[in-house]
């Protein structure tokens, strides 16, 4: 049986917001069982809150945001990836600004801070969504498919016509150890020309080589190079893990993504949520389900 958990005590981090250029503080605070992931704009009067659900998230080209129409917090995906990867069911995310700092472009700095403080187990069983039937969504060249399974498995494939990226694929089965070891450190990347263009237009006010892998036509501009040769596709897995958590709970399904991005991921989970594809299960019920299935097969 798996019990719900939250952070054992408040976890704090801060960094520059790439959109606003401001130094932004974030606090991940403990919450009780069944409260889910709740965001708070701690910098605004009255400290308004939004509970994470597919109804209030939006996938953009390079980011995911949460908004209820009144307040917005952008770039939530890597933080959500860390919470999903470390199986944090309940937490209050206090944000002193309108975006989550990009930090080093991966989930690792957040993961490390959460691990330092530890976890608190709560007196309720973990709930997840189990996929009932297959689903697929296509958006231009991007494609994402979902199949029923007994645990979360993610297969991702990317293809960039670039000497150091090319075609990369990665198969991941959700476990905290695999997430920590193989995925959490993978950084996001950007093309130098595109970043400069966005900075000139004023879309980006912050951001540097310390927030992402930056590449030009020939190679990587960061002095330290890549953390693994396939860091790009590992980051795609990291992003998918974060985007799936916008369901508000973990998903039990096999996910196959090809040339996919945040917008497609978020549109897909909204359809799963609204279209009756999901069934909420407690971990205990799920175990019974699979034992029953296995018995039937063995007979
Ligand atoms: Zn990302």
CSV table of C-alpha atoms and ligand atoms in Angstrom, one decimal:
chain,number,residue,atom,x,y,z
A,1,UNK,CA,0.0,0.0,0.0
A,2,UNK,CA,1.2,3.4,-0.8
A,3,UNK,CA,0.4,6.3,1.4
A,4,UNK,CA,0.1,9.9,0.3
A,5,UNK,CA,3.0,12.2,1.3
A,6,UNK,CA,4.0,15.8,1.5
A,7,UNK,CA,7.3,17.6,2.3
A,8,UNK,CA,8.5,17.1,5.9
A,9,UNK,CA,9.1,20.9,6.2
A,10,UNK,CA,9.2,24.0,4.1
A,11,UNK,CA,11.6,23.8,1.1
A,12,UNK,CA,12.8,27.2,-0.3
A,13,UNK,CA,14.6,28.1,-3.4
A,14,UNK,CA,15.0,31.3,-5.4
A,15,UNK,CA,16.4,32.4,-8.7
A,16,UNK,CA,16.0,34.8,-11.6
A,17,UNK,CA,12.7,34.7,-13.6
A,18,UNK,CA,13.6,34.5,-17.3
A,19,UNK,CA,10.4,36.3,-18.4
A,20,UNK,CA,10.4,39.1,-15.7
A,21,UNK,CA,14.1,39.3,-15.0
A,22,UNK,CA,13.2,39.5,-11.3
A,23,UNK,CA,14.6,37.4,-8.4
A,24,UNK,CA,11.7,35.2,-7.4
A,25,UNK,CA,11.4,33.1,-4.2
A,26,UNK,CA,9.4,29.9,-4.1
A,27,UNK,CA,8.4,27.9,-1.0
A,28,UNK,CA,7.1,24.3,-1.1
A,29,UNK,CA,5.1,23.9,2.1
A,30,UNK,CA,3.5,20.8,3.7
A,31,UNK,CA,-0.2,20.2,3.1
A,32,UNK,CA,-2.6,17.7,4.6
A,33,UNK,CA,-3.9,14.5,2.8
A,34,UNK,CA,-6.2,14.9,-0.2
A,35,UNK,CA,-5.4,18.6,-0.6
A,36,UNK,CA,-3.4,18.1,-3.8
A,37,UNK,CA,-1.0,20.6,-5.3
A,38,UNK,CA,-2.0,24.2,-4.6
A,39,UNK,CA,-0.3,27.3,-6.0
A,40,UNK,CA,-0.3,30.6,-4.1
A,41,UNK,CA,0.7,34.1,-5.4
A,42,UNK,CA,2.4,35.0,-2.1
A,43,UNK,CA,3.4,38.5,-3.5
A,44,UNK,CA,-0.2,39.6,-4.1
A,45,UNK,CA,-2.6,41.1,-1.5
A,46,UNK,CA,-4.8,38.3,0.0
A,47,UNK,CA,-2.4,35.7,-1.3
A,48,UNK,CA,-4.8,34.1,-3.8
A,49,UNK,CA,-4.6,30.4,-4.5
A,50,UNK,CA,-5.3,28.0,-7.4
A,51,UNK,CA,-5.5,24.2,-7.0
A,52,UNK,CA,-3.7,22.3,-9.7
A,53,UNK,CA,-6.1,20.6,-12.2
A,54,UNK,CA,-6.4,20.2,-15.9
A,55,UNK,CA,-9.0,22.9,-16.0
A,56,UNK,CA,-6.6,25.7,-15.0
A,57,UNK,CA,-3.4,24.8,-16.9
A,58,UNK,CA,-2.4,25.9,-20.4
A,59,UNK,CA,0.4,24.6,-22.6
A,60,UNK,CA,2.4,27.2,-24.5
A,61,UNK,CA,5.3,26.8,-27.0
A,62,UNK,CA,8.0,26.7,-24.3
A,63,UNK,CA,6.2,26.7,-21.0
A,64,UNK,CA,3.2,25.6,-19.0
A,65,UNK,CA,1.2,28.1,-16.9
A,66,UNK,CA,-1.5,27.9,-14.3
A,67,UNK,CA,-4.2,30.6,-14.4
A,68,UNK,CA,-7.8,31.0,-13.1
A,69,UNK,CA,-8.3,34.2,-15.1
A,70,UNK,CA,-7.3,36.5,-12.2
A,71,UNK,CA,-3.8,35.2,-11.3
A,72,UNK,CA,-1.2,33.4,-13.3
A,73,UNK,CA,2.0,31.6,-12.6
A,74,UNK,CA,4.2,30.5,-15.5
A,75,UNK,CA,6.9,27.9,-16.0
A,76,UNK,CA,5.5,25.4,-13.6
A,77,UNK,CA,6.5,22.3,-15.5
A,78,UNK,CA,10.0,21.5,-14.0
A,79,UNK,CA,8.7,22.0,-10.5
A,80,UNK,CA,5.7,19.7,-11.2
A,81,UNK,CA,8.1,17.2,-12.7
A,82,UNK,CA,10.1,17.2,-9.4
A,83,UNK,CA,6.9,16.7,-7.4
A,84,UNK,CA,5.7,13.9,-9.6
A,85,UNK,CA,9.1,12.2,-9.7
A,86,UNK,CA,9.4,12.3,-6.0
A,87,UNK,CA,5.8,11.3,-5.4
A,88,UNK,CA,4.7,14.4,-3.5
A,89,UNK,CA,0.9,14.2,-3.5
A,90,UNK,CA,0.1,17.3,-1.5
A,91,UNK,CA,2.0,20.6,-1.3
A,92,UNK,CA,1.4,24.3,-1.1
A,93,UNK,CA,3.6,26.2,-3.6
A,94,UNK,CA,4.1,29.8,-2.4
A,95,UNK,CA,5.4,31.9,-5.3
A,96,UNK,CA,6.6,35.5,-4.7
A,97,UNK,CA,6.1,36.4,-8.4
A,98,UNK,CA,4.5,35.3,-11.6
A,99,UNK,CA,6.9,32.6,-12.7
A,100,UNK,CA,8.9,29.8,-11.3
A,101,UNK,CA,12.7,30.4,-11.6
A,102,UNK,CA,14.3,28.2,-14.3
A,103,UNK,CA,17.4,27.6,-12.0
A,104,UNK,CA,19.8,25.4,-14.0
A,105,UNK,CA,17.1,24.4,-16.6
A,106,UNK,CA,16.5,20.9,-15.0
A,107,UNK,CA,14.6,19.7,-11.9
A,108,UNK,CA,17.7,18.7,-10.0
A,109,UNK,CA,18.1,21.8,-7.8
A,110,UNK,CA,14.5,21.4,-6.6
A,111,UNK,CA,14.8,17.6,-6.2
A,112,UNK,CA,17.9,18.0,-4.1
A,113,UNK,CA,16.3,20.6,-1.8
A,114,UNK,CA,13.2,18.4,-1.3
A,115,UNK,CA,15.3,15.4,-0.5
A,116,UNK,CA,17.3,17.3,2.1
A,117,UNK,CA,14.2,18.1,4.0
A,118,UNK,CA,12.6,14.6,3.6
A,119,UNK,CA,9.0,13.5,3.4
A,120,UNK,CA,6.0,13.2,5.6
A,121,UNK,CA,3.6,10.3,5.1
A,122,UNK,CA,-0.1,11.1,5.5
A,123,UNK,CA,-2.9,8.9,6.8
A,124,UNK,CA,-4.6,8.3,3.4
A,125,UNK,CA,-3.9,6.0,0.5
A,126,UNK,CA,-2.4,7.5,-2.7
A,127,UNK,CA,-4.8,8.1,-5.5
A,128,UNK,CA,-4.0,8.0,-9.1
A,129,UNK,CA,-5.8,8.1,-12.5
A,130,UNK,CA,-5.8,4.8,-14.4
A,131,UNK,CA,-6.3,5.1,-18.1
A,132,UNK,CA,-9.3,3.0,-19.2
A,133,UNK,CA,-8.9,2.9,-23.0
A,134,UNK,CA,-6.3,4.0,-25.6
A,135,UNK,CA,-6.1,7.6,-26.8
A,136,UNK,CA,-4.0,9.5,-29.3
A,137,UNK,CA,-3.6,13.1,-30.2
A,138,UNK,CA,-1.7,14.5,-33.2
A,139,UNK,CA,-0.7,18.1,-33.7
A,140,UNK,CA,1.3,18.8,-36.9
A,141,UNK,CA,4.4,16.6,-36.7
A,142,UNK,CA,3.9,16.0,-32.9
A,143,UNK,CA,2.1,12.9,-31.7
A,144,UNK,CA,1.2,11.5,-28.2
A,145,UNK,CA,-0.4,8.2,-27.5
A,146,UNK,CA,-1.7,6.7,-24.3
A,147,UNK,CA,-2.3,3.0,-23.7
A,148,UNK,CA,-3.7,1.3,-20.5
A,149,UNK,CA,-0.9,-0.2,-18.4
A,150,UNK,CA,-0.1,-1.2,-14.8
A,151,UNK,CA,2.4,1.5,-14.1
A,152,UNK,CA,3.5,4.8,-15.7
A,153,UNK,CA,5.8,4.2,-18.6
A,154,UNK,CA,7.0,7.0,-21.0
A,155,UNK,CA,8.7,6.6,-24.3
A,156,UNK,CA,9.8,9.8,-26.0
A,157,UNK,CA,11.5,10.4,-29.4
A,158,UNK,CA,12.8,13.7,-30.7
A,159,UNK,CA,14.3,14.6,-34.0
A,160,UNK,CA,16.2,17.8,-34.6
A,161,UNK,CA,18.2,18.4,-37.7
A,162,UNK,CA,21.3,19.5,-35.7
A,163,UNK,CA,24.7,17.8,-35.4
A,164,UNK,CA,24.6,17.3,-31.7
A,165,UNK,CA,20.9,16.4,-31.4
A,166,UNK,CA,19.6,14.4,-34.4
A,167,UNK,CA,17.3,11.5,-33.5
A,168,UNK,CA,17.2,10.5,-29.8
A,169,UNK,CA,14.8,8.3,-28.0
A,170,UNK,CA,14.4,7.2,-24.3
A,171,UNK,CA,12.2,4.7,-22.5
A,172,UNK,CA,11.4,5.4,-18.9
A,173,UNK,CA,9.5,3.5,-16.2
A,174,UNK,CA,8.4,5.6,-13.3
A,175,UNK,CA,10.2,5.0,-10.1
A,176,UNK,CA,11.7,7.6,-7.7
A,177,UNK,CA,15.2,6.1,-8.2
A,178,UNK,CA,15.1,6.1,-12.0
A,179,UNK,CA,13.8,9.6,-11.9
A,180,UNK,CA,16.6,10.8,-9.7
A,181,UNK,CA,19.3,9.0,-11.5
A,182,UNK,CA,18.4,9.3,-15.1
A,183,UNK,CA,16.0,12.2,-15.6
A,184,UNK,CA,16.1,14.9,-13.0
A,185,UNK,CA,19.4,16.5,-14.1
A,186,UNK,CA,18.5,16.9,-17.8
A,187,UNK,CA,18.4,20.6,-18.8
A,188,UNK,CA,16.1,22.4,-21.2
A,189,UNK,CA,17.8,23.8,-24.3
A,190,UNK,CA,17.5,26.8,-26.6
A,191,UNK,CA,18.9,27.9,-29.9
A,192,UNK,CA,21.1,31.0,-29.4
A,193,UNK,CA,19.5,32.9,-32.3
A,194,UNK,CA,16.0,32.3,-31.0
A,195,UNK,CA,17.0,33.3,-27.5
A,196,UNK,CA,18.6,36.6,-28.8
A,197,UNK,CA,15.5,37.3,-30.9
A,198,UNK,CA,13.2,36.8,-27.9
A,199,UNK,CA,15.4,39.0,-25.7
A,200,UNK,CA,15.4,41.8,-28.3
A,201,UNK,CA,11.6,41.6,-28.5
A,202,UNK,CA,11.5,41.9,-24.7
A,203,UNK,CA,9.8,38.5,-24.2
A,204,UNK,CA,12.8,37.3,-22.2
A,205,UNK,CA,14.3,39.6,-19.6
A,206,UNK,CA,16.5,37.1,-17.9
A,207,UNK,CA,18.1,33.8,-18.8
A,208,UNK,CA,21.7,32.9,-19.6
A,209,UNK,CA,24.0,29.9,-20.1
A,210,UNK,CA,23.4,29.0,-16.5
A,211,UNK,CA,19.7,28.4,-17.1
A,212,UNK,CA,19.8,26.1,-20.1
A,213,UNK,CA,21.8,24.3,-22.7
A,214,UNK,CA,22.4,26.9,-25.4
A,215,UNK,CA,23.3,25.7,-28.8
A,216,UNK,CA,24.3,27.4,-32.1
A,217,UNK,CA,24.5,25.7,-35.6
A,218,UNK,CA,27.7,23.9,-34.6
A,219,UNK,CA,27.4,22.8,-31.0
A,220,UNK,CA,26.9,23.5,-27.3
A,221,UNK,CA,28.0,27.0,-26.1
A,222,UNK,CA,28.0,26.0,-22.4
A,223,UNK,CA,31.6,25.5,-21.3
A,224,UNK,CA,30.8,22.4,-19.2
A,225,UNK,CA,29.1,20.7,-22.3
A,226,UNK,CA,26.3,18.2,-22.0
A,227,UNK,CA,25.5,16.1,-18.9
A,228,UNK,CA,24.8,13.1,-21.1
A,229,UNK,CA,24.8,12.8,-24.9
A,230,UNK,CA,21.1,12.2,-24.9
A,231,UNK,CA,20.3,15.0,-22.4
A,232,UNK,CA,17.8,16.5,-24.9
A,233,UNK,CA,15.4,13.5,-25.0
A,234,UNK,CA,15.8,13.0,-21.2
A,235,UNK,CA,14.6,16.5,-20.7
A,236,UNK,CA,11.6,15.7,-22.9
A,237,UNK,CA,10.8,12.9,-20.5
A,238,UNK,CA,11.3,15.3,-17.6
A,239,UNK,CA,8.8,17.7,-19.3
A,240,UNK,CA,6.2,15.0,-19.9
A,241,UNK,CA,6.4,13.8,-16.3
A,242,UNK,CA,5.7,17.4,-15.2
A,243,UNK,CA,2.9,18.0,-17.8
A,244,UNK,CA,1.2,14.7,-16.8
A,245,UNK,CA,1.1,15.9,-13.2
A,246,UNK,CA,-1.2,18.8,-14.3
A,247,UNK,CA,-3.9,16.1,-14.0
A,248,UNK,CA,-3.5,16.8,-10.3
A,249,UNK,CA,-2.6,13.1,-9.6
A,250,UNK,CA,-0.3,10.6,-11.1
A,251,UNK,CA,-1.3,8.7,-14.2
A,252,UNK,CA,-1.1,5.0,-14.7
A,253,UNK,CA,-0.6,4.4,-18.4
A,254,UNK,CA,1.9,3.9,-21.1
A,255,UNK,CA,2.7,7.1,-22.9
A,256,UNK,CA,4.4,7.3,-26.3
A,257,UNK,CA,5.4,10.8,-27.5
A,258,UNK,CA,7.1,11.8,-30.7
A,259,UNK,CA,8.2,15.4,-31.5
A,260,UNK,CA,5.7,16.5,-28.9
A,261,UNK,CA,5.6,19.7,-26.9
A,262,UNK,CA,3.9,21.3,-23.9
A,263,UNK,CA,0.8,22.4,-25.8
A,264,UNK,CA,0.1,18.9,-27.1
A,265,UNK,CA,0.8,17.3,-23.8
A,266,UNK,CA,-1.6,19.7,-22.0
A,267,UNK,CA,-4.3,19.5,-24.7
A,268,UNK,CA,-4.1,15.7,-24.5
A,269,UNK,CA,-4.5,15.5,-20.7
A,270,UNK,CA,-7.4,17.9,-20.8
A,271,UNK,CA,-9.1,15.5,-23.3
A,272,UNK,CA,-8.3,12.5,-21.1
A,273,UNK,CA,-9.8,14.3,-18.1
A,274,UNK,CA,-13.0,15.6,-19.8
A,275,UNK,CA,-13.5,12.6,-22.1
A,276,UNK,CA,-14.1,9.9,-19.5
A,277,UNK,CA,-10.8,8.2,-20.2
A,278,UNK,CA,-9.7,8.2,-16.6
A,279,UNK,CA,-10.7,6.3,-13.5
A,280,UNK,CA,-9.5,7.3,-10.0
A,281,UNK,CA,-8.0,4.4,-8.1
A,282,UNK,CA,-6.4,4.0,-4.7
A,283,UNK,CA,-3.2,2.1,-4.7
A,284,UNK,CA,-4.8,-0.8,-2.8
A,285,UNK,CA,-7.6,-1.1,-5.3
A,286,UNK,CA,-5.1,-1.1,-8.1
A,287,UNK,CA,-3.1,-4.0,-6.6
A,288,UNK,CA,-6.4,-6.0,-6.3
A,289,UNK,CA,-7.2,-5.2,-9.9
A,290,UNK,CA,-3.9,-6.6,-11.2
A,291,UNK,CA,-3.9,-9.6,-9.0
A,292,UNK,CA,-7.3,-10.4,-10.4
A,293,UNK,CA,-6.2,-9.9,-13.9
A,294,UNK,CA,-3.1,-12.1,-13.5
A,295,UNK,CA,-5.2,-14.9,-12.0
A,296,UNK,CA,-7.5,-14.8,-14.9
A,297,UNK,CA,-4.6,-15.1,-17.3
A,298,UNK,CA,-3.0,-17.9,-15.4
A,299,UNK,CA,-6.1,-20.0,-15.4
B,1,LIG,ZN1,11.4,21.8,-19.9
